[in-house]
mmCIF file of N, CA and C in Angstrom:
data_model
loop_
_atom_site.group_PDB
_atom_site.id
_atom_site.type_symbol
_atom_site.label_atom_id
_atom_site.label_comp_id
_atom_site.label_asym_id
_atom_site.label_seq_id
_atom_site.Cartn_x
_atom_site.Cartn_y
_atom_site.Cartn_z
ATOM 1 N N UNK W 1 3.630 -17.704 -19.846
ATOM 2 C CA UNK W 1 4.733 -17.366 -18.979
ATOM 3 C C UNK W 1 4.321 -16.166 -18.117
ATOM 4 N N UNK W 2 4.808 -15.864 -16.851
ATOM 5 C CA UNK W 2 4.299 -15.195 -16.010
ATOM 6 C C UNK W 2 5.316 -14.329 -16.385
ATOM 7 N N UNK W 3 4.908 -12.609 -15.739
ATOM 8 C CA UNK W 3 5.846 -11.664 -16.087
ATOM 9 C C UNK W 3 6.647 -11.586 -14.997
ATOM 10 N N UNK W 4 7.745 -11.198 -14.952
ATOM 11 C CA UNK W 4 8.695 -11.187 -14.489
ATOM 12 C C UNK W 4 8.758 -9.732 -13.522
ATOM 13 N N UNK W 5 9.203 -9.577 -12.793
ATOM 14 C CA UNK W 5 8.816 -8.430 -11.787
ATOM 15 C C UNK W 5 10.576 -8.213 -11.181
ATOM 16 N N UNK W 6 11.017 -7.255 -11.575
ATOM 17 C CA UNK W 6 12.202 -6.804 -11.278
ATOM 18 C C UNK W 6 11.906 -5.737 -10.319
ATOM 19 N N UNK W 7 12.555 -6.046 -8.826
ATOM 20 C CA UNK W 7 12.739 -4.417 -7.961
ATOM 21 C C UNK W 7 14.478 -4.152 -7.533
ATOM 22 N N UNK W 8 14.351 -3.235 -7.745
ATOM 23 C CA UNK W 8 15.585 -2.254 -7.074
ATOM 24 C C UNK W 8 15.245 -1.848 -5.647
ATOM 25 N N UNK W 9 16.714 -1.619 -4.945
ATOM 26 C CA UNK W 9 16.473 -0.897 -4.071
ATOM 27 C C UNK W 9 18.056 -0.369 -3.551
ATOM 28 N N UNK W 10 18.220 0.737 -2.942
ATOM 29 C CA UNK W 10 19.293 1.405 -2.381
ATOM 30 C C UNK W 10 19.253 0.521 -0.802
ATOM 31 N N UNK W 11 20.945 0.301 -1.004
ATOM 32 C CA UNK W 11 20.922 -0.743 0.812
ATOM 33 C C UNK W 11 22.082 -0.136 1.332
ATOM 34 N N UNK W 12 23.043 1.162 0.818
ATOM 35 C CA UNK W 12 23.671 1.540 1.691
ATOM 36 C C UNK W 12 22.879 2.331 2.574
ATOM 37 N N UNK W 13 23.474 1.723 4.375
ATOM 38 C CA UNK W 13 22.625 2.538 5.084
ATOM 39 C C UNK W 13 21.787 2.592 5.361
ATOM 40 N N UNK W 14 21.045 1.695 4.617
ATOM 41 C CA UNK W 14 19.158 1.621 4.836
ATOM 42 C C UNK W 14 19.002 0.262 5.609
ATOM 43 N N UNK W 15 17.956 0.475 6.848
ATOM 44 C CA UNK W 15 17.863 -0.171 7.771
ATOM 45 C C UNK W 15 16.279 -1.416 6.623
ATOM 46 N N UNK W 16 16.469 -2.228 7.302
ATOM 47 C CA UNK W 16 15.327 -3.570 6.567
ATOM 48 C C UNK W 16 14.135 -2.616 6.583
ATOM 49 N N UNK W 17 13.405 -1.496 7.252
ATOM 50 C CA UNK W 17 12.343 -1.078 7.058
ATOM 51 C C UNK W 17 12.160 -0.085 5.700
ATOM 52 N N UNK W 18 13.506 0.389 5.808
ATOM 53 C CA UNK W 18 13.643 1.566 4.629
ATOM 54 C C UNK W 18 13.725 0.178 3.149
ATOM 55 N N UNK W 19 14.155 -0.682 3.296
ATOM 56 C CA UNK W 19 14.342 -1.048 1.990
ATOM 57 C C UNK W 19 12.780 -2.321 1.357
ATOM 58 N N UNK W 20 12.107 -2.476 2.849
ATOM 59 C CA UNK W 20 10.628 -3.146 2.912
ATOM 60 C C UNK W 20 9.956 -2.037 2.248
ATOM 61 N N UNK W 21 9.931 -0.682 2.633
ATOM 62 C CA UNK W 21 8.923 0.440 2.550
ATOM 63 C C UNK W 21 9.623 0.522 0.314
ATOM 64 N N UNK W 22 10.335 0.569 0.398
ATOM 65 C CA UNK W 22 11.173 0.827 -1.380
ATOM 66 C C UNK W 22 9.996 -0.029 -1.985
ATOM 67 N N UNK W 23 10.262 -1.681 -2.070
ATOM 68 C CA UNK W 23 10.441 -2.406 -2.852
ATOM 69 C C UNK W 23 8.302 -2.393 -2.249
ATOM 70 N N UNK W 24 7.793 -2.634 -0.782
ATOM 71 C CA UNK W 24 6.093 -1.690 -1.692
ATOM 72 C C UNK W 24 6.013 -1.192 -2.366
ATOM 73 N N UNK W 25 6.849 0.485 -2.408
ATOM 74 C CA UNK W 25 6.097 1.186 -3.056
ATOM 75 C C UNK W 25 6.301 0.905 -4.583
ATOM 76 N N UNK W 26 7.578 0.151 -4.907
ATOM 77 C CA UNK W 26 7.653 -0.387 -6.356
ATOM 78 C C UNK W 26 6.647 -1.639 -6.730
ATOM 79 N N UNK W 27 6.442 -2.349 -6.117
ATOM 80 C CA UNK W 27 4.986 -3.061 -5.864
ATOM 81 C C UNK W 27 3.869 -2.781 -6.448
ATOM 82 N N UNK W 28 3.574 -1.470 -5.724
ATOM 83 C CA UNK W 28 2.511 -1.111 -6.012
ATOM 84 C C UNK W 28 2.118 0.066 -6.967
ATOM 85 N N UNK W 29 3.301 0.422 -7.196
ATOM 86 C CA UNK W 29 3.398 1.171 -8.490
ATOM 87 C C UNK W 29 3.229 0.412 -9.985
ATOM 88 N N UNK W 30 3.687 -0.724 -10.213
ATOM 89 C CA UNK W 30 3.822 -1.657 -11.049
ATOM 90 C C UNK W 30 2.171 -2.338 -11.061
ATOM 91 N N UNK W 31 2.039 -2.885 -9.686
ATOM 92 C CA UNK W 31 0.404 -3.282 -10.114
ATOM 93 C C UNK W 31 -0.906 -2.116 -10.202
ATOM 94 N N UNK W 32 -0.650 -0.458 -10.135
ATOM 95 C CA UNK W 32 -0.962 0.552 -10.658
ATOM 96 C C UNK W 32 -0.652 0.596 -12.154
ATOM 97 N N UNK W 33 0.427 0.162 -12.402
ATOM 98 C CA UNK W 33 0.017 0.344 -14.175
ATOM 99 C C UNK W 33 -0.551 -0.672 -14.779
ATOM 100 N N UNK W 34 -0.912 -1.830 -13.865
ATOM 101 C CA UNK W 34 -1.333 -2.929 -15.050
ATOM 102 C C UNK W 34 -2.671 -2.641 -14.501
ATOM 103 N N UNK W 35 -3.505 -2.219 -13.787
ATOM 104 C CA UNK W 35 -4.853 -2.138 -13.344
ATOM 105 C C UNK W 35 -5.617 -1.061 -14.602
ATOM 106 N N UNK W 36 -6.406 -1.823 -14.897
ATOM 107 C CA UNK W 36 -7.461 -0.961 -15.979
ATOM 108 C C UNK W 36 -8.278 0.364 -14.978
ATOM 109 N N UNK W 37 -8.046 1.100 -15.666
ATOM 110 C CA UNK W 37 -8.804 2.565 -15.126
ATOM 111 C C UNK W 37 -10.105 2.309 -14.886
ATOM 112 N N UNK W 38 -10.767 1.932 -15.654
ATOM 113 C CA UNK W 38 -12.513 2.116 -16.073
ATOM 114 C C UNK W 38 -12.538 0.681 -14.687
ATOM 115 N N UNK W 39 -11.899 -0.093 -14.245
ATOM 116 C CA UNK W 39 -12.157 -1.244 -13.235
ATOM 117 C C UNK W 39 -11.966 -0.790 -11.845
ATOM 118 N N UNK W 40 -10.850 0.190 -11.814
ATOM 119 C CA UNK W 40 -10.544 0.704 -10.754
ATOM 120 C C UNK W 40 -11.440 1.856 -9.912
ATOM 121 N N UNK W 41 -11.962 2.629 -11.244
ATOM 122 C CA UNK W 41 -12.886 3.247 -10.377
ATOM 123 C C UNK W 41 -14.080 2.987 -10.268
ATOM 124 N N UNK W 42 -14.434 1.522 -11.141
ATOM 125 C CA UNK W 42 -15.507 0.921 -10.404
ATOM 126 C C UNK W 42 -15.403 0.116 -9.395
ATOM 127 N N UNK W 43 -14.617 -0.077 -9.030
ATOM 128 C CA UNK W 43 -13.964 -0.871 -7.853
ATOM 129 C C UNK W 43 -14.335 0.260 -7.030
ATOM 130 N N UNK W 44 -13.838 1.231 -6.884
ATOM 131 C CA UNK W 44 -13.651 2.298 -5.714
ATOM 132 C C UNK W 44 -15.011 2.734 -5.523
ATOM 133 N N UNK W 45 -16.112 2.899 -6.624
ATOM 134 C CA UNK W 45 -17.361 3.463 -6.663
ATOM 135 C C UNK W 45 -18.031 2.676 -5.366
ATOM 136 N N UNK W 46 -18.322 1.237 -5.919
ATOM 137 C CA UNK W 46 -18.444 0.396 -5.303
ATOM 138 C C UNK W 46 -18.386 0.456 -3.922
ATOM 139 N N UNK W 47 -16.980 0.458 -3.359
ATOM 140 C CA UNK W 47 -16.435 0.526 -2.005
ATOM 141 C C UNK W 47 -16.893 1.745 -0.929
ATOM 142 N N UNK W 48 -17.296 2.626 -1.903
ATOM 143 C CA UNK W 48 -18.092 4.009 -1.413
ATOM 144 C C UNK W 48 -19.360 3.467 -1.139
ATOM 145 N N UNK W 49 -19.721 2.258 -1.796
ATOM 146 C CA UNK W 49 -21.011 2.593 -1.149
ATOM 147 C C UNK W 49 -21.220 1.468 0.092
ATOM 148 N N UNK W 50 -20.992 0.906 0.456
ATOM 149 C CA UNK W 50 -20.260 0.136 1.675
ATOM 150 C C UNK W 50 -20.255 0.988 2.984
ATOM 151 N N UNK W 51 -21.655 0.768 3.686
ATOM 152 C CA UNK W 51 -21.369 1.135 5.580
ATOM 153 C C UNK W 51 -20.756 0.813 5.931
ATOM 154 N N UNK W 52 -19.894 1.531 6.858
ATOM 155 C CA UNK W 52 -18.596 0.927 7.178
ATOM 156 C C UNK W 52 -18.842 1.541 8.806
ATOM 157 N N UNK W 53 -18.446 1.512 9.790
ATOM 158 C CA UNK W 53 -18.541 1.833 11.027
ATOM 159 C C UNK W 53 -16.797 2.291 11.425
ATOM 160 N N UNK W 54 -16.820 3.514 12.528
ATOM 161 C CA UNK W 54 -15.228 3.516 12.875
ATOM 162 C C UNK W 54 -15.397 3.540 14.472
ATOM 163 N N UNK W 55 -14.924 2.678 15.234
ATOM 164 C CA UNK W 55 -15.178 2.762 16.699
ATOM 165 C C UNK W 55 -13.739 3.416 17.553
ATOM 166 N N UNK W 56 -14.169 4.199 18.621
ATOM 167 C CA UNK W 56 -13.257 4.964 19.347
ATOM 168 C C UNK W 56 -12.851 4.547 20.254
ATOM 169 N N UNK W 57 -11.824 3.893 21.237
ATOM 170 C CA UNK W 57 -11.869 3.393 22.584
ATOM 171 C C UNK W 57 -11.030 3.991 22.630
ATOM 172 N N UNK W 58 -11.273 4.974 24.125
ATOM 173 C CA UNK W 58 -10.312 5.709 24.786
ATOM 174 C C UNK W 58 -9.976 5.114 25.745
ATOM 175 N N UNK W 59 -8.904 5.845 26.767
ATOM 176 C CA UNK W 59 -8.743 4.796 28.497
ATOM 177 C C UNK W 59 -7.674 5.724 29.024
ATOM 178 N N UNK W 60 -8.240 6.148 30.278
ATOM 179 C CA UNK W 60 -6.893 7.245 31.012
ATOM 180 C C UNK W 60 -6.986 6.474 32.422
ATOM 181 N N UNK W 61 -5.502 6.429 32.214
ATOM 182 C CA UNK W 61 -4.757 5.714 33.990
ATOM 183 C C UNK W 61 -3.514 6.875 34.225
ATOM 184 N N UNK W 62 -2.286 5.640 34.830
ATOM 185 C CA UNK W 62 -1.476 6.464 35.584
ATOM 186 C C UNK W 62 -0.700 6.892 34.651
ATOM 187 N N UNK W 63 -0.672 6.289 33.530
ATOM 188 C CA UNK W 63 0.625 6.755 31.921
ATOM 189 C C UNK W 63 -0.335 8.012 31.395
ATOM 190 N N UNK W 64 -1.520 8.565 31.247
ATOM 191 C CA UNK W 64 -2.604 9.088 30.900
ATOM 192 C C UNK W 64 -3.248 8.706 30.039
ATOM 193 N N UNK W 65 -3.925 9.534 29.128
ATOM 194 C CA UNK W 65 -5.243 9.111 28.388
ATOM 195 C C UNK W 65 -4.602 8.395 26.923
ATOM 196 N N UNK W 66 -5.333 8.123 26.510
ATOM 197 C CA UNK W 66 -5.037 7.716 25.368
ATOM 198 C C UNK W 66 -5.973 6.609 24.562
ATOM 199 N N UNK W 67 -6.193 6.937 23.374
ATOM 200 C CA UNK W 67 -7.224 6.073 22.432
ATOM 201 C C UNK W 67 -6.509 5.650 21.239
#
């Protein structure tokens, strides 16, 4: 049987982004506790060692610059 995954969230007042952004971060809090430690930071070790490139494109007109 699969586990069952209960989220909460507060909806007075809260616009669909505020209650999208809740029920991530309960998400991902929940699949934070089921993740084994000793996997995770070999996972992350891993990912460190991975070239990765970050490219910049700038562009200034009549609105101005911006990248």
């Amino acid at each position: 049987m699969a586990p069952t995954t209960v989220l909460e969230y507060k909806h007075e007042n809260a616009s669909a982004q505020d209650v999208a952004q809740q029920i991530e971060q309960q998400i991902a809090q929940q699949v934070a506790q089921q993740i084994d430690p000793q996997l995770r930071t070999r996972f992350v070790e891993a990912m460190g060692l991975n070239a990765t490139s970050v490219n910049v494109i700038t562009t200034a007109g009549n609105p101005g610059a911006s990248g």
